């Protein structure tokens, strides 16, 4: 990028956590358009050795919990954002329109998920059952994948 880095930083506050009654449950949307490469949000939270439901892994043995937004990001197998766990930044990978749902690939940061789950993200390369990057599908996941011919 030729632009000075500061110019890519946008308003941290122009994000909104969707409530759990929304169609896809919790999620985070951006209230303003985001450009590919932009830093969407600088996050903070509590660093803990404990894997929790809404925690995210920052290093081999540490997780960040009690975050304002990033713990509520939806998974996609073809996400429009990524987390930089060195800079503690949420970065846009593609342009995202205002009101767009922000997504990350959970397996990009997590060795092990708090809970594995079926994925219906619709990406051509959807993995259909989401695990951490260092774990295999559990019994439920193996049964689900077998049932859909995977
Ligand atoms: Zn998927």
PDB file of C-alpha atoms and ligand atoms in Angstrom:
ATOM      1  CA  UNK A   1       0.000   0.000   0.000  1.00  0.00           C
ATOM      2  CA  UNK A   2       1.331   3.434  -0.927  1.00  0.00           C
ATOM      3  CA  UNK A   3      -0.860   5.260   1.561  1.00  0.00           C
ATOM      4  CA  UNK A   4       0.607   6.134   4.950  1.00  0.00           C
ATOM      5  CA  UNK A   5      -0.604   3.621   7.461  1.00  0.00           C
ATOM      6  CA  UNK A   6      -2.482   6.184   9.553  1.00  0.00           C
ATOM      7  CA  UNK A   7      -4.771   7.010   6.687  1.00  0.00           C
ATOM      8  CA  UNK A   8      -6.078   3.429   6.661  1.00  0.00           C
ATOM      9  CA  UNK A   9      -7.265   3.542  10.234  1.00  0.00           C
ATOM     10  CA  UNK A  10     -10.968   4.090  10.404  1.00  0.00           C
ATOM     11  CA  UNK A  11     -13.374   4.757  13.213  1.00  0.00           C
ATOM     12  CA  UNK A  12     -13.161   1.976  15.794  1.00  0.00           C
ATOM     13  CA  UNK A  13     -16.635   2.772  17.001  1.00  0.00           C
ATOM     14  CA  UNK A  14     -18.506   2.310  13.735  1.00  0.00           C
ATOM     15  CA  UNK A  15     -19.186  -1.341  14.510  1.00  0.00           C
ATOM     16  CA  UNK A  16     -22.236  -2.994  15.987  1.00  0.00           C
ATOM     17  CA  UNK A  17     -22.812  -6.369  17.611  1.00  0.00           C
ATOM     18  CA  UNK A  18     -25.971  -7.971  16.260  1.00  0.00           C
ATOM     19  CA  UNK A  19     -28.217  -9.429  18.884  1.00  0.00           C
ATOM     20  CA  UNK A  20     -28.657 -13.144  19.325  1.00  0.00           C
ATOM     21  CA  UNK A  21     -32.152 -13.117  17.863  1.00  0.00           C
ATOM     22  CA  UNK A  22     -30.760 -12.150  14.441  1.00  0.00           C
ATOM     23  CA  UNK A  23     -31.017 -14.830  11.762  1.00  0.00           C
ATOM     24  CA  UNK A  24     -27.469 -16.051  12.172  1.00  0.00           C
ATOM     25  CA  UNK A  25     -27.133 -15.325  15.872  1.00  0.00           C
ATOM     26  CA  UNK A  26     -24.413 -13.066  17.119  1.00  0.00           C
ATOM     27  CA  UNK A  27     -22.347 -11.208  14.613  1.00  0.00           C
ATOM     28  CA  UNK A  28     -20.661  -7.879  14.026  1.00  0.00           C
ATOM     29  CA  UNK A  29     -21.516  -5.476  11.267  1.00  0.00           C
ATOM     30  CA  UNK A  30     -19.778  -2.374  10.107  1.00  0.00           C
ATOM     31  CA  UNK A  31     -21.810   0.812  10.028  1.00  0.00           C
ATOM     32  CA  UNK A  32     -19.532   2.416   7.448  1.00  0.00           C
ATOM     33  CA  UNK A  33     -17.933   1.053   4.258  1.00  0.00           C
ATOM     34  CA  UNK A  34     -14.494  -0.533   4.693  1.00  0.00           C
ATOM     35  CA  UNK A  35     -11.767  -0.790   2.109  1.00  0.00           C
ATOM     36  CA  UNK A  36      -9.668  -3.870   1.533  1.00  0.00           C
ATOM     37  CA  UNK A  37      -6.522  -3.487   3.613  1.00  0.00           C
ATOM     38  CA  UNK A  38      -8.069  -1.095   6.114  1.00  0.00           C
ATOM     39  CA  UNK A  39      -7.670  -1.548   9.841  1.00  0.00           C
ATOM     40  CA  UNK A  40     -11.277  -1.881  10.964  1.00  0.00           C
ATOM     41  CA  UNK A  41     -10.694  -2.016  14.681  1.00  0.00           C
ATOM     42  CA  UNK A  42      -7.965  -2.068  17.330  1.00  0.00           C
ATOM     43  CA  UNK A  43      -9.031  -4.471  20.024  1.00  0.00           C
ATOM     44  CA  UNK A  44      -8.290  -4.918  23.670  1.00  0.00           C
ATOM     45  CA  UNK A  45      -9.522  -7.412  26.228  1.00  0.00           C
ATOM     46  CA  UNK A  46      -8.386  -9.696  28.996  1.00  0.00           C
ATOM     47  CA  UNK A  47      -5.509 -12.065  28.262  1.00  0.00           C
ATOM     48  CA  UNK A  48      -6.125 -15.460  29.814  1.00  0.00           C
ATOM     49  CA  UNK A  49      -4.765 -19.009  29.541  1.00  0.00           C
ATOM     50  CA  UNK A  50      -8.379 -20.178  29.425  1.00  0.00           C
ATOM     51  CA  UNK A  51     -10.228 -21.084  26.226  1.00  0.00           C
ATOM     52  CA  UNK A  52     -13.702 -19.541  26.479  1.00  0.00           C
ATOM     53  CA  UNK A  53     -16.786 -19.338  24.294  1.00  0.00           C
ATOM     54  CA  UNK A  54     -16.033 -15.851  22.950  1.00  0.00           C
ATOM     55  CA  UNK A  55     -12.260 -15.842  23.435  1.00  0.00           C
ATOM     56  CA  UNK A  56      -9.768 -15.781  20.581  1.00  0.00           C
ATOM     57  CA  UNK A  57      -6.294 -17.273  20.596  1.00  0.00           C
ATOM     58  CA  UNK A  58      -3.430 -14.781  20.584  1.00  0.00           C
ATOM     59  CA  UNK A  59      -0.488 -17.171  21.019  1.00  0.00           C
ATOM     60  CA  UNK A  60       0.193 -20.824  21.711  1.00  0.00           C
ATOM     61  CA  UNK A  61      -1.133 -20.753  25.271  1.00  0.00           C
ATOM     62  CA  UNK A  62      -2.989 -17.436  25.572  1.00  0.00           C
ATOM     63  CA  UNK A  63      -6.418 -16.207  24.589  1.00  0.00           C
ATOM     64  CA  UNK A  64      -8.113 -12.814  24.618  1.00  0.00           C
ATOM     65  CA  UNK A  65     -11.528 -12.629  26.250  1.00  0.00           C
ATOM     66  CA  UNK A  66     -14.030  -9.926  27.159  1.00  0.00           C
ATOM     67  CA  UNK A  67     -13.455  -8.081  23.905  1.00  0.00           C
ATOM     68  CA  UNK A  68     -15.957  -5.516  22.743  1.00  0.00           C
ATOM     69  CA  UNK A  69     -16.402  -6.846  19.203  1.00  0.00           C
ATOM     70  CA  UNK A  70     -14.022  -9.487  17.992  1.00  0.00           C
ATOM     71  CA  UNK A  71     -15.347 -12.265  20.218  1.00  0.00           C
ATOM     72  CA  UNK A  72     -18.661 -11.939  18.391  1.00  0.00           C
ATOM     73  CA  UNK A  73     -17.384 -12.074  14.808  1.00  0.00           C
ATOM     74  CA  UNK A  74     -19.004 -14.707  12.622  1.00  0.00           C
ATOM     75  CA  UNK A  75     -17.008 -17.427  10.922  1.00  0.00           C
ATOM     76  CA  UNK A  76     -16.723 -17.699   7.156  1.00  0.00           C
ATOM     77  CA  UNK A  77     -14.585 -20.115   5.169  1.00  0.00           C
ATOM     78  CA  UNK A  78     -14.003 -17.157   2.787  1.00  0.00           C
ATOM     79  CA  UNK A  79     -13.911 -14.263   5.262  1.00  0.00           C
ATOM     80  CA  UNK A  80     -13.829 -10.535   4.558  1.00  0.00           C
ATOM     81  CA  UNK A  81     -11.582  -9.814   7.564  1.00  0.00           C
ATOM     82  CA  UNK A  82      -8.627 -11.235   9.436  1.00  0.00           C
ATOM     83  CA  UNK A  83      -7.232 -10.770  12.919  1.00  0.00           C
ATOM     84  CA  UNK A  84      -3.642  -9.708  13.407  1.00  0.00           C
ATOM     85  CA  UNK A  85      -2.773 -11.068  16.842  1.00  0.00           C
ATOM     86  CA  UNK A  86       0.569  -9.241  16.960  1.00  0.00           C
ATOM     87  CA  UNK A  87      -0.898  -5.807  16.311  1.00  0.00           C
ATOM     88  CA  UNK A  88      -4.294  -6.565  17.906  1.00  0.00           C
ATOM     89  CA  UNK A  89      -6.018  -5.352  14.773  1.00  0.00           C
ATOM     90  CA  UNK A  90      -9.014  -6.458  12.795  1.00  0.00           C
ATOM     91  CA  UNK A  91      -8.155  -5.909   9.136  1.00  0.00           C
ATOM     92  CA  UNK A  92     -10.442  -5.949   6.098  1.00  0.00           C
ATOM     93  CA  UNK A  93      -9.398  -8.435   3.417  1.00  0.00           C
ATOM     94  CA  UNK A  94     -11.958  -7.210   0.895  1.00  0.00           C
ATOM     95  CA  UNK A  95     -14.111  -4.130   0.500  1.00  0.00           C
ATOM     96  CA  UNK A  96     -17.135  -4.334   2.801  1.00  0.00           C
ATOM     97  CA  UNK A  97     -20.239  -2.211   2.331  1.00  0.00           C
ATOM     98  CA  UNK A  98     -21.925  -0.302   5.139  1.00  0.00           C
ATOM     99  CA  UNK A  99     -24.133  -2.663   7.168  1.00  0.00           C
ATOM    100  CA  UNK A 100     -22.070  -5.613   5.920  1.00  0.00           C
ATOM    101  CA  UNK A 101     -21.411  -8.494   8.289  1.00  0.00           C
ATOM    102  CA  UNK A 102     -17.740  -8.854   9.177  1.00  0.00           C
ATOM    103  CA  UNK A 103     -16.369 -12.396   9.104  1.00  0.00           C
ATOM    104  CA  UNK A 104     -13.156 -14.185   9.993  1.00  0.00           C
ATOM    105  CA  UNK A 105     -11.944 -17.753   9.549  1.00  0.00           C
ATOM    106  CA  UNK A 106     -11.905 -19.170  13.074  1.00  0.00           C
ATOM    107  CA  UNK A 107      -9.283 -21.735  12.105  1.00  0.00           C
ATOM    108  CA  UNK A 108      -6.883 -18.911  11.209  1.00  0.00           C
ATOM    109  CA  UNK A 109      -6.310 -18.124  14.888  1.00  0.00           C
ATOM    110  CA  UNK A 110      -7.716 -21.029  16.910  1.00  0.00           C
ATOM    111  CA  UNK A 111      -5.868 -24.311  17.465  1.00  0.00           C
ATOM    112  CA  UNK A 112      -8.918 -25.757  19.180  1.00  0.00           C
ATOM    113  CA  UNK A 113     -12.455 -24.388  19.159  1.00  0.00           C
ATOM    114  CA  UNK A 114     -14.586 -24.047  22.248  1.00  0.00           C
ATOM    115  CA  UNK A 115     -17.240 -25.764  20.155  1.00  0.00           C
ATOM    116  CA  UNK A 116     -17.011 -27.259  16.653  1.00  0.00           C
ATOM    117  CA  UNK A 117     -19.981 -26.509  14.394  1.00  0.00           C
ATOM    118  CA  UNK A 118     -21.670 -26.954  11.017  1.00  0.00           C
ATOM    119  CA  UNK A 119     -20.903 -24.184   8.549  1.00  0.00           C
ATOM    120  CA  UNK A 120     -23.371 -22.812   6.039  1.00  0.00           C
ATOM    121  CA  UNK A 121     -21.327 -19.794   4.977  1.00  0.00           C
ATOM    122  CA  UNK A 122     -21.995 -20.473   1.298  1.00  0.00           C
ATOM    123  CA  UNK A 123     -18.386 -20.070   0.172  1.00  0.00           C
ATOM    124  CA  UNK A 124     -17.444 -22.396  -2.711  1.00  0.00           C
ATOM    125  CA  UNK A 125     -14.632 -23.719  -0.540  1.00  0.00           C
ATOM    126  CA  UNK A 126     -16.810 -24.062   2.574  1.00  0.00           C
ATOM    127  CA  UNK A 127     -15.377 -26.773   4.829  1.00  0.00           C
ATOM    128  CA  UNK A 128     -18.902 -27.531   6.107  1.00  0.00           C
ATOM    129  CA  UNK A 129     -17.664 -28.522   9.588  1.00  0.00           C
ATOM    130  CA  UNK A 130     -15.460 -26.053  11.417  1.00  0.00           C
ATOM    131  CA  UNK A 131     -12.696 -27.125  13.762  1.00  0.00           C
ATOM    132  CA  UNK A 132      -9.607 -25.449  15.108  1.00  0.00           C
ATOM    133  CA  UNK A 133      -6.509 -25.743  12.937  1.00  0.00           C
ATOM    134  CA  UNK A 134      -4.888 -28.309  15.232  1.00  0.00           C
ATOM    135  CA  UNK A 135      -7.825 -30.633  15.807  1.00  0.00           C
ATOM    136  CA  UNK A 136      -9.799 -33.168  13.809  1.00  0.00           C
ATOM    137  CA  UNK A 137     -13.587 -33.202  13.549  1.00  0.00           C
ATOM    138  CA  UNK A 138     -15.215 -34.677  16.631  1.00  0.00           C
ATOM    139  CA  UNK A 139     -17.673 -37.596  16.473  1.00  0.00           C
ATOM    140  CA  UNK A 140     -20.584 -35.269  15.679  1.00  0.00           C
ATOM    141  CA  UNK A 141     -18.561 -33.619  12.932  1.00  0.00           C
ATOM    142  CA  UNK A 142     -17.479 -36.926  11.402  1.00  0.00           C
ATOM    143  CA  UNK A 143     -21.093 -38.095  11.373  1.00  0.00           C
ATOM    144  CA  UNK A 144     -22.255 -34.815   9.812  1.00  0.00           C
ATOM    145  CA  UNK A 145     -19.559 -34.856   7.142  1.00  0.00           C
ATOM    146  CA  UNK A 146     -20.377 -38.494   6.323  1.00  0.00           C
ATOM    147  CA  UNK A 147     -24.076 -37.604   6.070  1.00  0.00           C
ATOM    148  CA  UNK A 148     -23.340 -34.954   3.421  1.00  0.00           C
ATOM    149  CA  UNK A 149     -20.924 -37.183   1.526  1.00  0.00           C
ATOM    150  CA  UNK A 150     -17.688 -35.529   2.678  1.00  0.00           C
TER     151      UNK A 150
HETATM  152 ZN1  LIG B   1     -18.076 -22.370   5.543  1.00  0.00          ZN
END
